[in-house]
Amino acid sequence: MGFRTKVTLLYVGFLTLIIIAMSAAIVGVVRPTVIASIDKSLRSVTETVRPNIHVVSATQPDSVGAAIHILGDEFLRMPGISVQVWQTGNDRSNVDPLLIASSRDLEGIEEALDPLCVNLTQVTFSDVSPQFSLNAMPLRVMTHPIVTADGQHVGVVQVAASAMIVDDLTDYVLSLVIVVAVVGVLIAIILGWAVAYEALRPLQEMTAAAGHISTSNDLSTRLPAGLPNDEIGKVARAFNHMMARLERLFAVQQRFIADLSHELRTPLTAIRGNLDLVKRYGRDQNAFDAIETETIRMTRMVDEVLLLARVDSGHVEMQLRPLDLDVLLLDTFNILFSLEEVKDRNLNVKVDKLEKLRVVGDADHLQLMIRNVIANAIRFTPDGGEVVLSLCSRDGRSALIEVQDSGIGIDQNDITRIFDRFYQVDSSRANRRNAYGAGLGLSIVKWVVDSHDGEIEVESELNRGSTFRIVMPLAD
Ligand code: ADP
């Protein structure tokens, strides 16, 4: 069963239950109300009749044995009133009830309005359908006992009214309720179906869009904008958001693969070229050096790509623990400082100031971060230039690492892009010393900085030098 059918059925089902409950309540209220109203009028007729009945003690009846006398009989001739006065003998004697008087509409009828109640000694209301009434019409009968001054029950007054209206009204209300219920349910089915269709339309569009994506691989597919701000609208917006993210990720992935293939092709071509030279002309030191350089470059690139791939798939976990940042920086600095390249090129690589600061971080990744930044500074600084490392506290809450060089600098247009994967400034790409880079080092730096809730900024001027500043929160 479809979702739309389920929603409609549920909606109509609840509505039907409510209508049935309301109908039962209406019928349940109407019937007793009408009966109460009839009883009230029966009471008032009885009150009119009673003063006209004179009662003597049943032990002193008149010559014909009657203990009940009717004083005036006008009330018996009043139209619309059905009354019978019955004498039943006193409490001890057990004689047949004797009809003393009856209203004009009951003339000639010897049967009691409600024979079962003639001998009762308290006020009673009953429903009967006597045979003598037209078509056994239902009657509502009030039986009121007649009592002597000394408390003897000598008879009853029975007053009746037609109860036809009770059944008529109940039938009428019932049929009205049934008609309203049927029309209401029909309208509910039509409305429910239409509302469910309208509400579920975005879902159908989503299904169609998902189907389109799976058949055409078109990640630019989106659901129409301007959906209402309800649950389904939110699902549709989340769907669009997800598609936008997927499209972006897919594009990044494709660019990454294209860049990687491109970057790998250069060293491979160089290796093959140099191998050809060796094959053709025999051993050649320059060719071997070139092969070694390209191999190192490829190895570094593959290492970096692997690390970034693991980062992307969420498989790299930071081992965060408190550590002395100054010790870590100095260790890394010393490794780079002692490089042959630094000595050969007459570079002035030094530490300016080094405050004792503690941070919470992953030692290996922080080392990789600082090594990449200092290595870049060394690489992009001409012979005889200067590279200065410093560490100090900022506001007493963060650590500020600064790597300053007097190198080639970075153009303002490139500064925002140097953290992108595989991005290399064209001028530095041609740089001989950049043979080892593939444009991934700063992407890794950025990831490490972000993972430590830090920030990185660059200040640079072409041909004057660059300053890389990394800010990290201090340990508590
Ligand atoms: P690479 O491994 O190629 O150096 P990076 O991601 O580390 O890749 O750096 C990206 C680019 O940013 C470099 O190719 C270079 O053009 C530029 N760059 C980075 N550091 C410096 C610096 N200290 N001075 C000048 N240019 C730099």
Coordinates of C-alpha atoms and ligand atoms in Angstrom, one line a residue:
M1 CA 0.0 0.0 0.0
G2 CA 1.4 3.4 -1.0
F3 CA 2.3 6.0 1.6
R4 CA -0.3 8.4 0.1
T5 CA -3.1 5.7 0.5
K6 CA -1.9 5.0 4.0
V7 CA -2.0 8.7 5.0
T8 CA -5.5 9.2 3.4
L9 CA -6.9 6.0 5.0
L10 CA -5.5 7.0 8.4
Y11 CA -7.0 10.5 8.1
V12 CA -10.4 9.3 6.9
G13 CA -10.4 6.5 9.5
F14 CA -9.9 9.0 12.3
L15 CA -12.5 11.4 10.9
T16 CA -15.0 8.6 10.6
L17 CA -14.4 7.6 14.3
I18 CA -14.9 11.2 15.4
I19 CA -18.1 11.5 13.3
I20 CA -19.5 8.2 14.8
A21 CA -18.6 9.4 18.4
M22 CA -20.3 12.8 17.7
S23 CA -23.4 11.1 16.2
A24 CA -23.7 8.8 19.2
A25 CA -23.4 11.8 21.5
I26 CA -26.0 13.8 19.6
V27 CA -28.5 10.9 19.5
G28 CA -27.7 10.1 23.2
V29 CA -28.5 13.7 24.2
V30 CA -31.6 14.3 22.0
R31 CA -33.6 11.3 23.1
P32 CA -33.5 11.8 26.9
T33 CA -34.1 15.6 26.4
V34 CA -37.3 15.0 24.5
I35 CA -38.4 12.4 27.0
A36 CA -37.7 14.7 29.9
S37 CA -39.7 17.4 28.2
I38 CA -42.7 15.0 27.7
D39 CA -42.4 13.9 31.4
K40 CA -42.6 17.6 32.4
S41 CA -45.8 18.2 30.5
L42 CA -47.2 14.9 32.0
R43 CA -46.4 16.2 35.5
S44 CA -48.2 19.5 34.8
V45 CA -51.3 17.7 33.5
T46 CA -51.3 15.5 36.6
E47 CA -51.1 18.6 38.8
T48 CA -54.2 19.9 37.0
V49 CA -56.1 16.7 37.4
R50 CA -55.4 16.0 41.1
P51 CA -57.4 18.8 42.7
N52 CA -60.5 17.5 40.9
I53 CA -60.2 14.1 42.7
H54 CA -61.9 13.8 46.0
V55 CA -60.9 10.8 48.1
V56 CA -62.7 9.2 51.1
S57 CA -61.4 6.5 53.3
A58 CA -61.6 3.1 51.6
T59 CA -63.4 1.8 54.8
Q60 CA -66.3 4.2 54.2
P61 CA -67.0 4.0 50.4
D62 CA -70.3 5.4 49.1
S63 CA -73.3 3.3 48.2
V64 CA -71.6 1.9 45.1
G65 CA -68.4 1.2 47.0
A66 CA -66.4 4.0 45.5
A67 CA -63.8 5.8 47.6
I68 CA -62.8 8.2 44.7
H69 CA -65.1 11.0 43.5
I70 CA -64.5 13.3 40.5
L71 CA -65.5 16.9 41.4
G72 CA -65.6 18.4 38.1
D73 CA -65.1 16.7 34.7
E74 CA -64.1 19.7 32.5
F75 CA -60.5 18.6 32.5
L76 CA -61.6 15.3 31.1
R77 CA -63.0 17.1 28.1
M78 CA -59.9 19.2 27.4
P79 CA -58.5 18.4 24.0
G80 CA -55.1 16.6 23.8
I81 CA -55.3 15.2 27.3
S82 CA -55.5 11.4 27.9
V83 CA -56.3 10.7 31.5
Q84 CA -57.7 7.7 33.5
V85 CA -58.6 7.6 37.1
W86 CA -58.5 4.0 38.6
Q87 CA -59.7 2.8 42.0
T88 CA -57.8 -0.1 43.3
G89 CA -59.2 -0.7 46.7
N90 CA -57.2 -0.2 49.9
D91 CA -53.9 -1.7 50.8
R92 CA -55.4 -4.8 52.4
S93 CA -58.2 -5.7 50.0
N94 CA -57.3 -7.3 46.7
V95 CA -60.2 -6.3 44.3
D96 CA -60.0 -5.7 40.6
P97 CA -59.1 -2.1 39.6
L98 CA -62.2 -0.1 38.8
L99 CA -62.1 2.7 36.2
I100 CA -63.6 5.8 37.8
A101 CA -63.2 8.3 35.0
S102 CA -61.4 8.7 31.7
S103 CA -60.8 11.6 29.3
R104 CA -62.9 12.0 26.2
D105 CA -60.3 10.5 23.8
L106 CA -60.4 7.3 25.9
E107 CA -64.1 6.9 26.1
G108 CA -65.3 3.3 25.7
I109 CA -61.8 1.9 26.5
E110 CA -61.9 -0.3 29.6
E111 CA -58.2 -1.2 29.5
A112 CA -55.7 0.8 31.6
L113 CA -53.2 3.0 29.8
D114 CA -50.5 1.0 31.5
P115 CA -52.1 -2.0 33.2
L116 CA -48.8 -3.0 34.8
C117 CA -48.5 0.2 36.8
V118 CA -52.2 0.4 38.0
N119 CA -51.4 -1.1 41.4
L120 CA -48.2 0.8 42.0
T121 CA -47.9 3.1 45.0
Q122 CA -45.3 5.6 43.8
V123 CA -45.0 8.0 40.9
T124 CA -43.8 6.0 37.8
F125 CA -43.1 6.8 34.2
S126 CA -43.4 4.1 31.6
D127 CA -43.4 3.5 27.8
V128 CA -46.2 1.4 26.4
S129 CA -47.8 0.7 23.0
P130 CA -51.3 -0.3 23.9
Q131 CA -53.4 -2.2 21.4
F132 CA -56.3 0.2 21.6
S133 CA -54.2 3.2 20.4
L134 CA -54.1 3.9 16.7
N135 CA -51.5 1.5 15.1
A136 CA -50.3 0.7 18.6
M137 CA -48.8 4.2 18.8
P138 CA -46.1 4.5 21.5
L139 CA -47.3 6.3 24.6
R140 CA -45.4 7.8 27.5
V141 CA -47.5 7.2 30.7
M142 CA -47.2 8.8 34.1
T143 CA -48.8 6.9 37.0
H144 CA -49.6 8.9 40.1
P145 CA -51.0 7.1 43.2
I146 CA -54.1 8.5 44.9
V147 CA -53.7 8.5 48.7
T148 CA -56.3 9.2 51.4
A149 CA -55.7 11.7 54.2
D150 CA -54.8 8.8 56.5
G151 CA -52.2 7.5 54.0
Q152 CA -54.2 4.6 52.3
H153 CA -53.6 3.9 48.6
V154 CA -56.9 3.8 46.9
G155 CA -56.1 4.3 43.3
V156 CA -54.0 5.9 40.6
V157 CA -54.2 8.6 38.0
Q158 CA -52.7 7.7 34.7
V159 CA -51.8 10.5 32.2
A160 CA -50.5 9.6 28.8
A161 CA -48.9 11.5 25.9
S162 CA -47.8 10.4 22.5
A163 CA -44.2 9.3 22.5
M164 CA -44.2 9.3 18.7
I165 CA -42.1 12.4 18.6
V166 CA -39.3 10.7 20.5
D167 CA -38.8 8.0 17.8
D168 CA -39.5 10.5 15.0
L169 CA -37.0 13.0 16.3
T170 CA -34.4 10.3 16.9
D171 CA -34.9 8.8 13.4
Y172 CA -34.7 12.3 11.9
V173 CA -31.5 13.2 13.8
L174 CA -30.0 9.8 13.0
S175 CA -30.7 10.1 9.3
L176 CA -29.3 13.7 9.3
V177 CA -26.2 12.5 11.1
I178 CA -25.7 9.7 8.6
V179 CA -26.1 12.0 5.6
V180 CA -23.6 14.5 7.1
A181 CA -21.2 11.7 8.0
V182 CA -21.3 10.1 4.5
V183 CA -20.8 13.5 2.8
G184 CA -18.1 14.5 5.4
V185 CA -16.2 11.2 4.8
L186 CA -16.5 11.6 1.0
I187 CA -15.1 15.2 1.2
A188 CA -12.4 13.9 3.6
I189 CA -11.4 11.2 1.1
I190 CA -11.1 13.7 -1.7
L191 CA -9.4 16.4 0.4
G192 CA -7.1 13.9 2.1
W193 CA -6.1 12.4 -1.3
A194 CA -5.4 15.9 -2.7
V195 CA -3.6 17.1 0.4
A196 CA -1.4 14.0 0.5
Y197 CA -0.6 14.3 -3.2
E198 CA 0.4 17.9 -2.7
A199 CA 2.5 17.2 0.4
L200 CA 4.2 14.2 -1.1
R201 CA 5.0 15.8 -4.5
P202 CA 8.5 16.9 -3.4
L203 CA 9.1 13.2 -2.4
Q204 CA 8.1 12.0 -5.8
E205 CA 10.4 14.7 -7.4
M206 CA 13.2 13.5 -5.1
T207 CA 12.7 9.9 -6.2
A208 CA 12.7 11.0 -9.8
A209 CA 15.9 13.1 -9.2
A210 CA 17.6 10.2 -7.4
G211 CA 16.6 7.9 -10.3
H212 CA 17.9 10.5 -12.8
I213 CA 21.3 10.6 -11.0
S214 CA 21.7 6.9 -10.9
T215 CA 21.0 6.5 -14.6
S216 CA 22.8 9.6 -15.9
N217 CA 25.6 10.2 -13.2
D218 CA 24.6 13.8 -13.3
L219 CA 25.5 15.2 -9.9
S220 CA 24.2 18.7 -10.8
T221 CA 20.6 17.6 -10.5
R222 CA 18.7 19.6 -7.8
L223 CA 15.1 19.7 -6.6
P224 CA 13.2 22.9 -7.4
A225 CA 13.7 25.7 -5.0
G226 CA 10.9 27.5 -3.2
L227 CA 9.6 24.4 -1.3
P228 CA 7.5 25.1 1.9
N229 CA 9.3 25.1 5.2
D230 CA 7.8 21.9 6.4
E231 CA 9.4 18.5 7.1
I232 CA 9.4 17.5 3.4
G233 CA 10.7 20.9 2.5
K234 CA 13.6 20.3 5.0
V235 CA 14.3 16.9 3.5
A236 CA 14.4 18.4 0.0
R237 CA 16.8 21.1 1.1
A238 CA 19.0 18.5 2.9
F239 CA 18.9 16.5 -0.4
N240 CA 20.0 19.6 -2.4
H241 CA 22.7 20.3 0.2
M242 CA 23.9 16.7 0.1
M243 CA 24.0 16.8 -3.8
A244 CA 26.0 20.1 -3.7
R245 CA 28.5 18.6 -1.3
L246 CA 28.7 15.4 -3.3
E247 CA 29.3 17.3 -6.5
R248 CA 32.0 19.4 -4.9
L249 CA 33.7 16.4 -3.4
F250 CA 33.5 14.5 -6.7
A251 CA 35.0 17.5 -8.5
V252 CA 37.8 17.8 -5.9
Q253 CA 38.4 14.0 -6.3
Q254 CA 38.6 14.3 -10.1
R255 CA 40.9 17.3 -9.9
F256 CA 43.1 15.5 -7.4
I257 CA 43.5 12.4 -9.6
A258 CA 44.2 14.6 -12.7
D259 CA 46.8 16.7 -10.8
L260 CA 48.4 13.5 -9.3
S261 CA 48.7 11.9 -12.7
H262 CA 50.1 15.1 -14.1
E263 CA 52.7 15.5 -11.3
L264 CA 53.7 11.8 -11.6
R265 CA 54.2 12.1 -15.3
T266 CA 57.1 14.7 -15.0
P267 CA 59.4 12.6 -12.8
L268 CA 58.6 9.4 -14.7
T269 CA 59.5 11.1 -18.0
A270 CA 62.7 12.4 -16.5
I271 CA 63.6 9.0 -15.2
R272 CA 62.9 7.3 -18.6
G273 CA 64.9 10.0 -20.4
N274 CA 67.9 9.6 -18.1
L275 CA 67.7 5.8 -18.3
D276 CA 67.8 6.1 -22.1
L277 CA 70.9 8.2 -21.9
V278 CA 72.6 5.6 -19.6
K279 CA 71.6 2.8 -22.0
R280 CA 72.9 4.7 -25.0
Y281 CA 76.1 6.3 -23.6
G282 CA 76.9 4.1 -20.6
R283 CA 77.3 5.2 -17.0
D284 CA 76.7 8.9 -16.4
Q285 CA 76.8 10.4 -12.9
N286 CA 74.5 13.3 -13.8
A287 CA 71.9 10.9 -15.2
F288 CA 72.0 8.9 -12.0
D289 CA 71.7 12.0 -9.8
A290 CA 68.7 13.1 -11.8
I291 CA 67.1 9.7 -11.5
E292 CA 67.7 9.8 -7.7
T293 CA 66.2 13.3 -7.4
E294 CA 63.1 12.3 -9.3
T295 CA 62.8 9.1 -7.3
I296 CA 63.0 11.0 -4.0
R297 CA 60.5 13.5 -5.3
M298 CA 58.1 10.7 -6.4
T299 CA 58.5 8.9 -3.0
R300 CA 57.7 12.1 -1.1
M301 CA 54.7 12.8 -3.4
V302 CA 53.3 9.3 -2.9
D303 CA 53.8 9.6 0.9
E304 CA 52.0 13.0 0.9
V305 CA 49.2 11.8 -1.3
L306 CA 48.8 8.7 0.9
L307 CA 48.6 10.8 4.0
L308 CA 46.0 13.2 2.5
A309 CA 44.0 10.2 1.2
R310 CA 44.0 8.8 4.8
V311 CA 43.0 12.2 6.1
D312 CA 40.1 12.4 3.6
S313 CA 38.8 9.0 4.5
G314 CA 39.0 9.9 8.3
H315 CA 41.6 7.2 9.0
V316 CA 44.2 9.5 10.6
E317 CA 43.7 10.1 14.3
M318 CA 45.5 12.8 16.2
Q319 CA 47.3 11.5 19.3
L320 CA 46.8 14.6 21.4
R321 CA 48.8 15.0 24.5
P322 CA 50.5 17.9 26.4
L323 CA 54.0 18.6 25.0
D324 CA 56.7 21.3 25.1
L325 CA 56.4 23.2 21.9
D326 CA 59.8 24.8 22.2
V327 CA 61.6 21.5 22.5
L328 CA 59.7 20.1 19.5
L329 CA 60.5 23.2 17.4
L330 CA 64.2 23.1 18.4
D331 CA 64.5 19.4 17.5
T332 CA 63.0 19.9 14.1
F333 CA 65.0 23.1 13.5
N334 CA 68.3 21.3 14.4
I335 CA 67.6 18.5 11.9
L336 CA 67.0 21.1 9.1
F337 CA 69.8 23.3 10.3
S338 CA 72.4 20.6 10.0
L339 CA 71.5 19.9 6.4
E340 CA 74.4 20.1 3.9
E341 CA 72.3 22.4 1.7
V342 CA 72.1 25.0 4.5
K343 CA 75.8 25.1 4.9
D344 CA 76.7 24.9 1.2
R345 CA 74.4 27.8 0.4
N346 CA 75.7 30.0 3.1
L347 CA 72.2 30.5 4.6
N348 CA 71.8 32.2 7.9
V349 CA 69.3 29.9 9.6
K350 CA 68.7 30.9 13.2
V351 CA 66.3 30.9 16.2
D352 CA 65.4 34.3 17.3
K353 CA 63.5 33.7 20.6
L354 CA 62.1 30.5 22.0
E355 CA 59.7 30.8 25.0
K356 CA 58.9 27.8 27.0
L357 CA 55.3 27.0 26.0
R358 CA 53.1 23.9 26.4
V359 CA 50.4 22.9 24.0
V360 CA 48.2 19.9 23.6
G361 CA 49.0 18.3 20.3
D362 CA 50.2 15.4 18.2
A363 CA 54.1 15.5 18.3
D364 CA 54.6 13.7 14.9
H365 CA 52.2 15.8 13.0
L366 CA 53.3 19.1 14.6
Q367 CA 56.9 18.1 13.6
L368 CA 55.7 17.5 10.0
M369 CA 54.0 20.9 10.0
I370 CA 57.0 22.9 11.2
R371 CA 59.4 20.9 9.0
N372 CA 57.3 21.7 5.9
V373 CA 57.2 25.4 6.7
I374 CA 60.9 25.8 7.5
A375 CA 61.9 23.5 4.5
N376 CA 59.9 25.9 2.2
A377 CA 61.6 28.9 3.7
I378 CA 65.0 27.3 3.1
R379 CA 64.1 26.3 -0.4
F380 CA 62.7 29.6 -1.5
T381 CA 65.5 31.7 -0.1
P382 CA 68.4 32.5 -2.3
D383 CA 72.0 31.6 -1.2
G384 CA 73.3 33.9 1.6
G385 CA 69.7 34.7 2.7
E386 CA 68.2 34.4 6.2
V387 CA 65.6 32.2 7.8
V388 CA 64.5 33.0 11.3
L389 CA 62.3 30.9 13.6
S390 CA 60.7 32.2 16.7
L391 CA 58.2 31.1 19.3
C392 CA 56.4 33.3 21.8
S393 CA 53.1 33.6 23.7
R394 CA 50.3 35.8 22.4
D395 CA 47.8 37.2 25.0
G396 CA 49.0 34.5 27.4
R397 CA 46.5 32.1 25.8
S398 CA 48.1 31.1 22.5
A399 CA 51.4 30.1 21.1
L400 CA 52.7 32.0 18.1
I401 CA 55.2 30.3 15.8
E402 CA 56.8 32.5 13.2
V403 CA 59.0 31.4 10.3
Q404 CA 60.5 34.4 8.5
D405 CA 62.6 34.3 5.4
S406 CA 64.3 36.8 3.1
G407 CA 63.4 34.7 0.0
I408 CA 61.6 35.1 -3.3
G409 CA 58.2 36.0 -1.7
I410 CA 54.8 35.1 -2.9
D411 CA 52.5 37.2 -5.2
Q412 CA 49.3 38.5 -3.5
N413 CA 47.2 36.6 -6.1
D414 CA 48.9 33.3 -5.1
I415 CA 48.8 33.7 -1.3
T416 CA 45.2 32.5 -1.0
R417 CA 45.9 29.5 -3.2
I418 CA 49.2 28.1 -1.8
F419 CA 47.3 25.9 0.7
D420 CA 45.4 24.2 -2.2
R421 CA 46.5 20.7 -3.1
F422 CA 49.1 20.6 -5.9
Y423 CA 49.3 24.3 -6.1
Q424 CA 52.7 25.7 -6.9
V425 CA 53.5 29.3 -7.9
D426 CA 54.7 29.2 -11.5
S427 CA 58.0 31.1 -10.7
S428 CA 58.9 28.7 -7.9
R429 CA 57.9 25.6 -10.0
A430 CA 60.8 26.6 -12.3
N431 CA 63.0 26.9 -9.3
R432 CA 65.7 24.3 -9.4
R433 CA 65.5 23.7 -5.7
N434 CA 61.8 23.0 -5.8
A435 CA 62.5 19.8 -7.6
Y436 CA 61.4 17.9 -4.5
G437 CA 58.0 19.6 -4.1
A438 CA 54.6 18.7 -5.5
G439 CA 52.5 21.4 -4.0
L440 CA 51.1 19.2 -1.2
G441 CA 53.3 20.4 1.7
L442 CA 51.2 23.4 2.7
S443 CA 47.9 21.4 2.3
I444 CA 49.3 19.1 5.0
V445 CA 50.4 22.1 7.1
K446 CA 46.9 23.6 6.9
W447 CA 45.3 20.3 7.9
V448 CA 47.6 19.9 11.0
V449 CA 46.9 23.5 12.0
D450 CA 43.1 23.1 11.7
S451 CA 43.3 19.8 13.7
H452 CA 44.9 21.7 16.6
D453 CA 42.3 24.5 16.5
G454 CA 44.9 26.8 15.3
E455 CA 45.2 29.4 12.5
I456 CA 47.8 30.1 9.9
E457 CA 48.5 33.3 8.1
V458 CA 51.0 34.5 5.5
E459 CA 52.6 37.9 4.9
S460 CA 54.8 38.2 1.9
E461 CA 56.4 40.6 -0.5
L462 CA 57.9 39.6 -3.8
N463 CA 61.7 39.4 -3.7
R464 CA 61.8 40.6 -0.1
G465 CA 60.6 37.5 1.8
S466 CA 57.7 35.8 3.5
T467 CA 56.5 35.3 7.1
F468 CA 54.4 32.3 8.0
R469 CA 52.6 32.7 11.4
I470 CA 50.9 29.8 13.1
V471 CA 48.8 30.4 16.3
M472 CA 47.8 27.5 18.5
P473 CA 46.0 27.5 21.9
L474 CA 48.2 26.9 24.9
A475 CA 47.6 23.9 27.2
D476 CA 45.5 24.8 30.3
Ligands
ADP1 P1 55.9 22.4 -2.4 O1 56.1 21.1 -1.9 O2 55.8 22.5 -3.9 O3 56.7 23.5 -1.8 P2 53.9 23.6 -0.8 O4 52.5 23.2 -0.6 O5 54.7 23.4 0.4 O6 54.4 22.8 -2.0 O7 53.9 25.1 -1.3 C1 53.1 25.5 -2.3 C2 53.8 26.6 -3.1 O8 53.8 27.8 -2.2 C3 55.2 26.4 -3.4 O9 55.4 25.7 -4.6 C4 55.7 27.8 -3.5 O10 55.4 28.3 -4.8 C5 54.9 28.6 -2.5 N1 55.7 28.8 -1.2 C6 55.6 28.1 -0.1 N2 56.4 28.6 0.9 C7 57.1 29.6 0.3 C8 58.1 30.5 0.8 N3 58.6 30.5 2.0 N4 58.5 31.5 -0.1 C9 58.0 31.6 -1.3 N5 57.1 30.7 -1.8 C10 56.6 29.8 -1.0

